[in-house]
N, CA, C and O atoms as CSV, one atom per row, in Angstrom:
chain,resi,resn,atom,element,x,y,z
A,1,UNK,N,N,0.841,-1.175,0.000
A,1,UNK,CA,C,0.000,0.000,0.000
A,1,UNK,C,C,0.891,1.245,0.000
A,1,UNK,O,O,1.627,1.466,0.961
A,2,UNK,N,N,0.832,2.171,-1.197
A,2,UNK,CA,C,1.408,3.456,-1.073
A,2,UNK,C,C,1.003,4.624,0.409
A,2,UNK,O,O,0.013,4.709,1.135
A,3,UNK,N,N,1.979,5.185,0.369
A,3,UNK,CA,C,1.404,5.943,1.426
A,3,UNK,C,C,1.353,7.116,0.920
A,3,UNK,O,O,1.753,7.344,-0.222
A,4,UNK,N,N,0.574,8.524,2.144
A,4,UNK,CA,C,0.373,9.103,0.861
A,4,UNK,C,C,1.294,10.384,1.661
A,4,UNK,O,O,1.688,10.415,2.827
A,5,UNK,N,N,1.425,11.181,0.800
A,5,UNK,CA,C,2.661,12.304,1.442
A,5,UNK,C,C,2.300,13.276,2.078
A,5,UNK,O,O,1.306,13.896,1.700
A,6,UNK,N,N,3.132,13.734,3.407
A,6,UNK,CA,C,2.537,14.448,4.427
A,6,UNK,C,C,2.663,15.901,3.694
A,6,UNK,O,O,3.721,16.257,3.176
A,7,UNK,N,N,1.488,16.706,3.698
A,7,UNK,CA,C,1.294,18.441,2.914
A,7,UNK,C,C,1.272,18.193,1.518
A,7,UNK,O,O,1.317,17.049,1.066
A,8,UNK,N,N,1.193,19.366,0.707
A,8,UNK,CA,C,0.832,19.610,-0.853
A,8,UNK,C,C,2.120,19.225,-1.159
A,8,UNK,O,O,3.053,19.697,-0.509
A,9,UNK,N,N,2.376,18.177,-2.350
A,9,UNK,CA,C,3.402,18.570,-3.301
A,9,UNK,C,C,3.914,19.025,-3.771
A,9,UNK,O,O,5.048,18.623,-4.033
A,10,UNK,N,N,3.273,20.584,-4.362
A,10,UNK,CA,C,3.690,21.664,-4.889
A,10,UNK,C,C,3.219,22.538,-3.642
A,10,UNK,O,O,2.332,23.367,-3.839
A,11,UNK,N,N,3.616,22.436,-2.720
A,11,UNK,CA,C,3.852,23.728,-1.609
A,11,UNK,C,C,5.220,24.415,-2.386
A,11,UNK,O,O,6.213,23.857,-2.853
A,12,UNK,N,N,4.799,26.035,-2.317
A,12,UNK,CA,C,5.586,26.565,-2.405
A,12,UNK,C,C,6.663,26.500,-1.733
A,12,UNK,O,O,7.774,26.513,-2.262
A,13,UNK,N,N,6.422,26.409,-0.266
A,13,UNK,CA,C,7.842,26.303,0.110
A,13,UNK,C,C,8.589,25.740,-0.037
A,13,UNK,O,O,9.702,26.060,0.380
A,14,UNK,N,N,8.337,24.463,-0.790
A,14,UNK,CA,C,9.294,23.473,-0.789
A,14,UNK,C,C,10.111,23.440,-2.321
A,14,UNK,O,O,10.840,22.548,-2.756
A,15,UNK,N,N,9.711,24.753,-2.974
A,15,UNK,CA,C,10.390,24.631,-4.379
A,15,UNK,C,C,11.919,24.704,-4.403
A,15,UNK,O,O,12.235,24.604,-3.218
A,16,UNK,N,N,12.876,24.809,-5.034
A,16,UNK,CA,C,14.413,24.942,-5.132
A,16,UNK,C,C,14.321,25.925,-5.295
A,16,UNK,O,O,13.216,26.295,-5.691
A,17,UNK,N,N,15.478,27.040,-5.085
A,17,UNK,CA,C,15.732,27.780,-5.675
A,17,UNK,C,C,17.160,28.320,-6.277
A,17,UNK,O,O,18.241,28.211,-5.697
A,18,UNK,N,N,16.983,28.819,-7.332
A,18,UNK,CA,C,18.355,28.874,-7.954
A,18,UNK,C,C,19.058,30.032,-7.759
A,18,UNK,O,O,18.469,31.081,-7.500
A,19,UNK,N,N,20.877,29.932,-7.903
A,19,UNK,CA,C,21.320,30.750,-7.626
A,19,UNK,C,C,21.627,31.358,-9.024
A,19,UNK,O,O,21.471,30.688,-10.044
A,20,UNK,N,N,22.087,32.703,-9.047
A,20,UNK,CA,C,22.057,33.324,-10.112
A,20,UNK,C,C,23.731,33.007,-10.888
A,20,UNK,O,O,24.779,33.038,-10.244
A,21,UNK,N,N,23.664,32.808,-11.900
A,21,UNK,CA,C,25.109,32.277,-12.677
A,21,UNK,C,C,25.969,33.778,-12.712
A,21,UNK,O,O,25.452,34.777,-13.211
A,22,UNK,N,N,27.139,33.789,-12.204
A,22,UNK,CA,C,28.088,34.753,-12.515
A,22,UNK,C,C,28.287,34.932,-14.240
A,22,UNK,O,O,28.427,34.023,-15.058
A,23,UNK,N,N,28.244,36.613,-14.523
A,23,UNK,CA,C,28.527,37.054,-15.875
A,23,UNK,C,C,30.235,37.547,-16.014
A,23,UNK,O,O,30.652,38.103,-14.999
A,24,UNK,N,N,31.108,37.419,-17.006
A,24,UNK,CA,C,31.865,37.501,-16.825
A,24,UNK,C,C,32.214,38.961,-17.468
A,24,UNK,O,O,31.652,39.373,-18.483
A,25,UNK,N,N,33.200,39.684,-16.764
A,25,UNK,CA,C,32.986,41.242,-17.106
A,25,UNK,C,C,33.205,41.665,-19.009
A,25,UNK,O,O,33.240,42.851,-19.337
A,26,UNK,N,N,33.334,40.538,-20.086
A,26,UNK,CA,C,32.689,40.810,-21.063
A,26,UNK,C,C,31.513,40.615,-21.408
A,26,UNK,O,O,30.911,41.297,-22.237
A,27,UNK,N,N,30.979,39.461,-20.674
A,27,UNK,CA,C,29.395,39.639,-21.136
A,27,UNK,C,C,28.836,40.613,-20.110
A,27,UNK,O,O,27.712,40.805,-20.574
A,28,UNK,N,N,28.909,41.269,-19.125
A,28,UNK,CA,C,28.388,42.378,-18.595
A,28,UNK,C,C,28.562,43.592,-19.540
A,28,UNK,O,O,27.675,44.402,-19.808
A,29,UNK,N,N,29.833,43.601,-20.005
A,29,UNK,CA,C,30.600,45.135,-20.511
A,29,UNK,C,C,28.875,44.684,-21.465
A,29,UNK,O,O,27.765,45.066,-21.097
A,30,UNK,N,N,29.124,43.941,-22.508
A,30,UNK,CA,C,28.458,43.798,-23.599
A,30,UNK,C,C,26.767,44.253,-23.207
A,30,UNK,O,O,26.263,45.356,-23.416
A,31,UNK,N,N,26.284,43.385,-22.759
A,31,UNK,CA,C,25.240,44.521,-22.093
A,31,UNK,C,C,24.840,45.663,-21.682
A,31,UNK,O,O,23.685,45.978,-21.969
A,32,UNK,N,N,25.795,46.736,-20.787
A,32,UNK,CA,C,25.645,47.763,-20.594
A,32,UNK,C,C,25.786,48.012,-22.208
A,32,UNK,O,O,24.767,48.485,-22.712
A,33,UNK,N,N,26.577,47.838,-22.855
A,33,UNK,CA,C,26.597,48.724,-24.498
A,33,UNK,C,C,25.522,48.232,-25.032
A,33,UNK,O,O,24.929,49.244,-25.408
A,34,UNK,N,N,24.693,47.066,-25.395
A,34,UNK,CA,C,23.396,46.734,-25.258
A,34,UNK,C,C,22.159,47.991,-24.997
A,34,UNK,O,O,21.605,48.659,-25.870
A,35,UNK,N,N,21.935,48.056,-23.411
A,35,UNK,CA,C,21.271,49.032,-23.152
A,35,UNK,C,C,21.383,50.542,-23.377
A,35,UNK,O,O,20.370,51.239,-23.422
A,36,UNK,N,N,22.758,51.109,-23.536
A,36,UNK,CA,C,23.001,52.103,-24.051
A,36,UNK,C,C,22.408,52.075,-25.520
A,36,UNK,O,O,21.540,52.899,-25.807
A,37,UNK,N,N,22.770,51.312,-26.300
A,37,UNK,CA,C,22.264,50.972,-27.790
A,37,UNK,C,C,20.615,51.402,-27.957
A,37,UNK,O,O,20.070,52.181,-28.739
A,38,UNK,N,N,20.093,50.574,-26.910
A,38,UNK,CA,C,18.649,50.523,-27.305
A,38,UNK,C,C,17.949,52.063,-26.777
A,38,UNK,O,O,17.144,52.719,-27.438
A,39,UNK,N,N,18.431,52.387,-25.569
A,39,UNK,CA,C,17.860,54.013,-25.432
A,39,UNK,C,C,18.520,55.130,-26.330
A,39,UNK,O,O,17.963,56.221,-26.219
A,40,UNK,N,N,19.596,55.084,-27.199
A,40,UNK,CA,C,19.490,55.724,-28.031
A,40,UNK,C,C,18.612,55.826,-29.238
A,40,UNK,O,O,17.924,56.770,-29.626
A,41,UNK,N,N,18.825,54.438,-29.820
A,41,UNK,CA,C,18.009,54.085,-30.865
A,41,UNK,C,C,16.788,54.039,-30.665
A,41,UNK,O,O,16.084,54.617,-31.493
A,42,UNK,N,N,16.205,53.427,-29.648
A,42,UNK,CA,C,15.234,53.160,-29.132
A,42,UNK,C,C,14.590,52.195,-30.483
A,42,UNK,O,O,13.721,52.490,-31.304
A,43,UNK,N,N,15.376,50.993,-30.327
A,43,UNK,CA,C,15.801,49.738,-30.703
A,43,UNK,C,C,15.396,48.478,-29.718
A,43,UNK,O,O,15.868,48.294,-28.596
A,44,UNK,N,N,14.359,47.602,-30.425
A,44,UNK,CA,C,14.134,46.473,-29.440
A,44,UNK,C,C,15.311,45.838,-29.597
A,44,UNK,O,O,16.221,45.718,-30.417
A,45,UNK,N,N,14.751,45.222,-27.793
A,45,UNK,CA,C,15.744,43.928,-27.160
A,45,UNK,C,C,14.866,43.224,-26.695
A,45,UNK,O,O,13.730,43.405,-26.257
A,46,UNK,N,N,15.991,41.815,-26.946
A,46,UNK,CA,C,15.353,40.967,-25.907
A,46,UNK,C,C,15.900,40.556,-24.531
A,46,UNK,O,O,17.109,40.406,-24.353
A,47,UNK,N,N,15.269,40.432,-23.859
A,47,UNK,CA,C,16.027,40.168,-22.202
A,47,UNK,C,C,16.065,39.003,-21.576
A,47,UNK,O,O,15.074,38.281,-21.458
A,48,UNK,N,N,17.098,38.756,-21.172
A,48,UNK,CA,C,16.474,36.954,-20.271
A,48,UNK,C,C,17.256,38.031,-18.994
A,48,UNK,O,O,18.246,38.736,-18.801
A,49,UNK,N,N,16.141,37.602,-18.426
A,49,UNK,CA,C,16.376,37.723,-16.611
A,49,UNK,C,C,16.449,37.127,-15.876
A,49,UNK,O,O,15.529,36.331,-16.066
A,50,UNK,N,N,16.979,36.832,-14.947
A,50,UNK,CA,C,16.912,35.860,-13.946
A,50,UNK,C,C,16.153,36.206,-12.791
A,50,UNK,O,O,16.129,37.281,-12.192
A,51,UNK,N,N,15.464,35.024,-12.533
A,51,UNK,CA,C,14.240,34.915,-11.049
A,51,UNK,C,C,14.896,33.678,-10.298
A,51,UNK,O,O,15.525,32.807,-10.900
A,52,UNK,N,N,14.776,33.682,-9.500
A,52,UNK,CA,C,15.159,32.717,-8.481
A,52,UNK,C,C,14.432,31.290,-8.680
A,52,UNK,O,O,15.067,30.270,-8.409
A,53,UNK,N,N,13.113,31.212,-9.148
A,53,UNK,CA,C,12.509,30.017,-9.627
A,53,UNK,C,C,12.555,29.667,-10.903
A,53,UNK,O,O,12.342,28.546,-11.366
A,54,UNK,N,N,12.963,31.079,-11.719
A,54,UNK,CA,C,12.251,30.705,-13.626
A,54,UNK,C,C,13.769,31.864,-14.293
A,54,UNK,O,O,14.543,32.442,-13.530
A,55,UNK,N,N,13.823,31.918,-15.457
A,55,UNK,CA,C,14.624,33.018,-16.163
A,55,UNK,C,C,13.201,33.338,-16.857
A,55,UNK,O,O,12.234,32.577,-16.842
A,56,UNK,N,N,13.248,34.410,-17.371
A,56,UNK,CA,C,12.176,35.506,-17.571
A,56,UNK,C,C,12.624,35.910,-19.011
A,56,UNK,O,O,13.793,36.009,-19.383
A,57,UNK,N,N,11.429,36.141,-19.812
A,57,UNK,CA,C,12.451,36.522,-21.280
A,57,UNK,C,C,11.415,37.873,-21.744
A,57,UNK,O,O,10.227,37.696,-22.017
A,58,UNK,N,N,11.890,38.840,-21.770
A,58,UNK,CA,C,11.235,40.035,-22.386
A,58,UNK,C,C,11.192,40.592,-23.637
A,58,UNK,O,O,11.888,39.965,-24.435
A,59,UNK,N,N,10.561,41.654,-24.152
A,59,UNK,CA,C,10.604,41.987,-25.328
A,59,UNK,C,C,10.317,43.169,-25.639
A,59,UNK,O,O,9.191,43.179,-26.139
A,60,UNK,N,N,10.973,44.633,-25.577
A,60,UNK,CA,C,10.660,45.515,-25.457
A,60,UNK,C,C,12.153,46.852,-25.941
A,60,UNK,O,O,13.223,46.705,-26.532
A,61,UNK,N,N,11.461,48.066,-25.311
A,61,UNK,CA,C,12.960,49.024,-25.623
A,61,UNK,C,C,13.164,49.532,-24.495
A,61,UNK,O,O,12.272,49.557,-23.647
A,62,UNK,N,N,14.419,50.046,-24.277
A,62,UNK,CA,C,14.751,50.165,-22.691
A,62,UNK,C,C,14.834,51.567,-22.800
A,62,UNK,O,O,15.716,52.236,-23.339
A,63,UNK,N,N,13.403,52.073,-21.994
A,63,UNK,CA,C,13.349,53.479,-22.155
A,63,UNK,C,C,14.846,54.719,-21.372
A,63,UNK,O,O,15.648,55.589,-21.712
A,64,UNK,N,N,14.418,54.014,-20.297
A,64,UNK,CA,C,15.931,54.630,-19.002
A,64,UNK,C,C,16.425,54.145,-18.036
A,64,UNK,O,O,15.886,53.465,-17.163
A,65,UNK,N,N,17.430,54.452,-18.133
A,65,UNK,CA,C,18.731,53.896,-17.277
A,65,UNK,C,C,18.741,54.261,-15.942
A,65,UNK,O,O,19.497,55.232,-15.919
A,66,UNK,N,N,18.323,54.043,-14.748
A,66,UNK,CA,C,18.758,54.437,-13.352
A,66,UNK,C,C,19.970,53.896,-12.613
A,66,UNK,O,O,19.946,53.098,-11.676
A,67,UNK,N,N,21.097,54.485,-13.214
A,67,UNK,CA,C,22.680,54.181,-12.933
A,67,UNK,C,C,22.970,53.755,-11.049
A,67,UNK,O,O,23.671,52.880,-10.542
A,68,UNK,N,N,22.275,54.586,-10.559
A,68,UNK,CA,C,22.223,55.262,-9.104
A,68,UNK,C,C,21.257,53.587,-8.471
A,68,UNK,O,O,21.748,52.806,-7.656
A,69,UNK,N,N,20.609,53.511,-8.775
A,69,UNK,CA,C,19.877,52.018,-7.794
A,69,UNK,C,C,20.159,51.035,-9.034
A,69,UNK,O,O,19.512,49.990,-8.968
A,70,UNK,N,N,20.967,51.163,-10.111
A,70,UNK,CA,C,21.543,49.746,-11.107
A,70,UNK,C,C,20.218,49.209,-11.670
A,70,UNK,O,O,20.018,47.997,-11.589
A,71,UNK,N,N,19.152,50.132,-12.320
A,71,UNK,CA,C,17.597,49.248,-13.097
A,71,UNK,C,C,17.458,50.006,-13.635
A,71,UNK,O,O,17.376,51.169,-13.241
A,72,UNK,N,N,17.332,49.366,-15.418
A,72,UNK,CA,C,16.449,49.953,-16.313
A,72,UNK,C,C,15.307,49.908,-16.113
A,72,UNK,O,O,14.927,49.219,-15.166
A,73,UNK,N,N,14.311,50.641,-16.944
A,73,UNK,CA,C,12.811,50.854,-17.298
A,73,UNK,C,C,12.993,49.639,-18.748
A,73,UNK,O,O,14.091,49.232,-19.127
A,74,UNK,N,N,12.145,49.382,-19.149
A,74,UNK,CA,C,11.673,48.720,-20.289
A,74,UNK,C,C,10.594,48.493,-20.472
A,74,UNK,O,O,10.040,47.796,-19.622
A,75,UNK,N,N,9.746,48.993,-21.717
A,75,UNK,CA,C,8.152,48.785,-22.323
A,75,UNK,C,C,8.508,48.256,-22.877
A,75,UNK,O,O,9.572,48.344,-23.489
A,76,UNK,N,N,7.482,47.241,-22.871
A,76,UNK,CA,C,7.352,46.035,-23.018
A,76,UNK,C,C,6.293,46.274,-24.979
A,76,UNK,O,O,5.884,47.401,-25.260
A,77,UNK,N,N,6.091,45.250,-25.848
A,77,UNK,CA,C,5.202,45.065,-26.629
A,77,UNK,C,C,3.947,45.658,-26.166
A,77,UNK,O,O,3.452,46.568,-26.831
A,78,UNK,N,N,3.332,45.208,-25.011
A,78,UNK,CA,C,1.953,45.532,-24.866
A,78,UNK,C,C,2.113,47.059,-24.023
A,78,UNK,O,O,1.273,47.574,-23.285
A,79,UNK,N,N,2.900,47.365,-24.237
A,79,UNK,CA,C,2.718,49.038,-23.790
A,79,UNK,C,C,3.056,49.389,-22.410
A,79,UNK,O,O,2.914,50.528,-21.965
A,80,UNK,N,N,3.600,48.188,-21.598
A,80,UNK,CA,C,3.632,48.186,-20.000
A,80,UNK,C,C,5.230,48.424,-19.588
A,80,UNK,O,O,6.111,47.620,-19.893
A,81,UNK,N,N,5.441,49.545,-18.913
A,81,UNK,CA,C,6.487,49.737,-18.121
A,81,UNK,C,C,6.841,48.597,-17.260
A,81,UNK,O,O,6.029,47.895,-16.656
A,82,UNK,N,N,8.317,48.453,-17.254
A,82,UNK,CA,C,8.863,47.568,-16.246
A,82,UNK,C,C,10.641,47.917,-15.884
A,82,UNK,O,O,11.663,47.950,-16.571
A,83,UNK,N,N,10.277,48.166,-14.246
A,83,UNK,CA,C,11.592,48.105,-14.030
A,83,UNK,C,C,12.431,46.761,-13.563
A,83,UNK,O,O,11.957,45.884,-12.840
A,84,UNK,N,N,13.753,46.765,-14.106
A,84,UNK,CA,C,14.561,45.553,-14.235
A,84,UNK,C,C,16.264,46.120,-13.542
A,84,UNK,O,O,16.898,47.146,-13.790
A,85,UNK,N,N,16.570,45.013,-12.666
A,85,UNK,CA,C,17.671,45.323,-11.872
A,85,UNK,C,C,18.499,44.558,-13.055
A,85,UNK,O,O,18.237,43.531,-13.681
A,86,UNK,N,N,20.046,45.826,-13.137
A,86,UNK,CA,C,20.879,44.943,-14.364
A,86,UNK,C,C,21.727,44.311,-13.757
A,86,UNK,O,O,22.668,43.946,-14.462
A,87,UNK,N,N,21.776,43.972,-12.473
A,87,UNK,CA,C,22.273,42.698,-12.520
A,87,UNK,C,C,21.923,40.997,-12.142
A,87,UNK,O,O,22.493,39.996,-11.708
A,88,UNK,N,N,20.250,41.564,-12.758
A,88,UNK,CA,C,19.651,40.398,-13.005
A,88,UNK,C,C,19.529,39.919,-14.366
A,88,UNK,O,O,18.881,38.944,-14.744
A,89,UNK,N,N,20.315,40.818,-15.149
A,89,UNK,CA,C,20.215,40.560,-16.590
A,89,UNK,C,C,21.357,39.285,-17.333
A,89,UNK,O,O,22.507,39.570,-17.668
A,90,UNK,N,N,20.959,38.368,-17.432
A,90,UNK,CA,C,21.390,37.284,-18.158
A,90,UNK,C,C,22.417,37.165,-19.061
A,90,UNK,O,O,23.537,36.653,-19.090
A,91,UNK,N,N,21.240,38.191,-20.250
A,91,UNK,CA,C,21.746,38.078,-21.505
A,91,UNK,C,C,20.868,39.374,-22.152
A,91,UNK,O,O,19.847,39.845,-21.649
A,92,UNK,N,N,21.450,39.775,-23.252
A,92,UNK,CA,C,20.901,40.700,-24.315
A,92,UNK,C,C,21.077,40.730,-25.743
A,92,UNK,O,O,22.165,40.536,-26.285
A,93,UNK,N,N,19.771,41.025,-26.479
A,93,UNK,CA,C,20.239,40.563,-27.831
A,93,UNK,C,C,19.660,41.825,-28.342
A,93,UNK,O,O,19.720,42.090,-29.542
């Protein structure tokens, strides 16, 4: 007879969570010139971000830079502001 398991399976608390992969200071450099790129041009990017449960992939132009707390702004396709810490930023294309 199976037994059956003590609490929810998918309790949140019990998910993993991941640590964020070190960027190495060319793929950082490359990014900041990235985001510089796109608020000039105001040129889409795409973003993979990192979340502690998921990487996150965006699609938008990075309106402004807040140097001072390290997060861009980025609107998104559907017209929605979002601020993004850059050094949760992955990757940039």
């Amino acid at each position: 007879m199976l037994k059956k398991p003590a609490g929810n399976i998918l309790d949140k608390d019990s998910t993993v969570l991941r640590t964020k992969p070190q960027l190495t200071t060319i793929q950082f450099q490359s990014i900041k010139g990235s985001i510089i790129k796109s608020i000039e041009d105001h040129s889409p990017v795409w973003l993979k971000v990192f979340y502690p449960k998921y990487d996150r992939v965006l699609h938008g132009i990075i309106m402004t830079a807040d140097y001072q707390q390290q997060r861009i702004e980025i609107r998104t396709i559907r017209n929605q502001s979002e601020w993004i810490e850059i050094k949760n930023i992955l990757n940039i294309i």
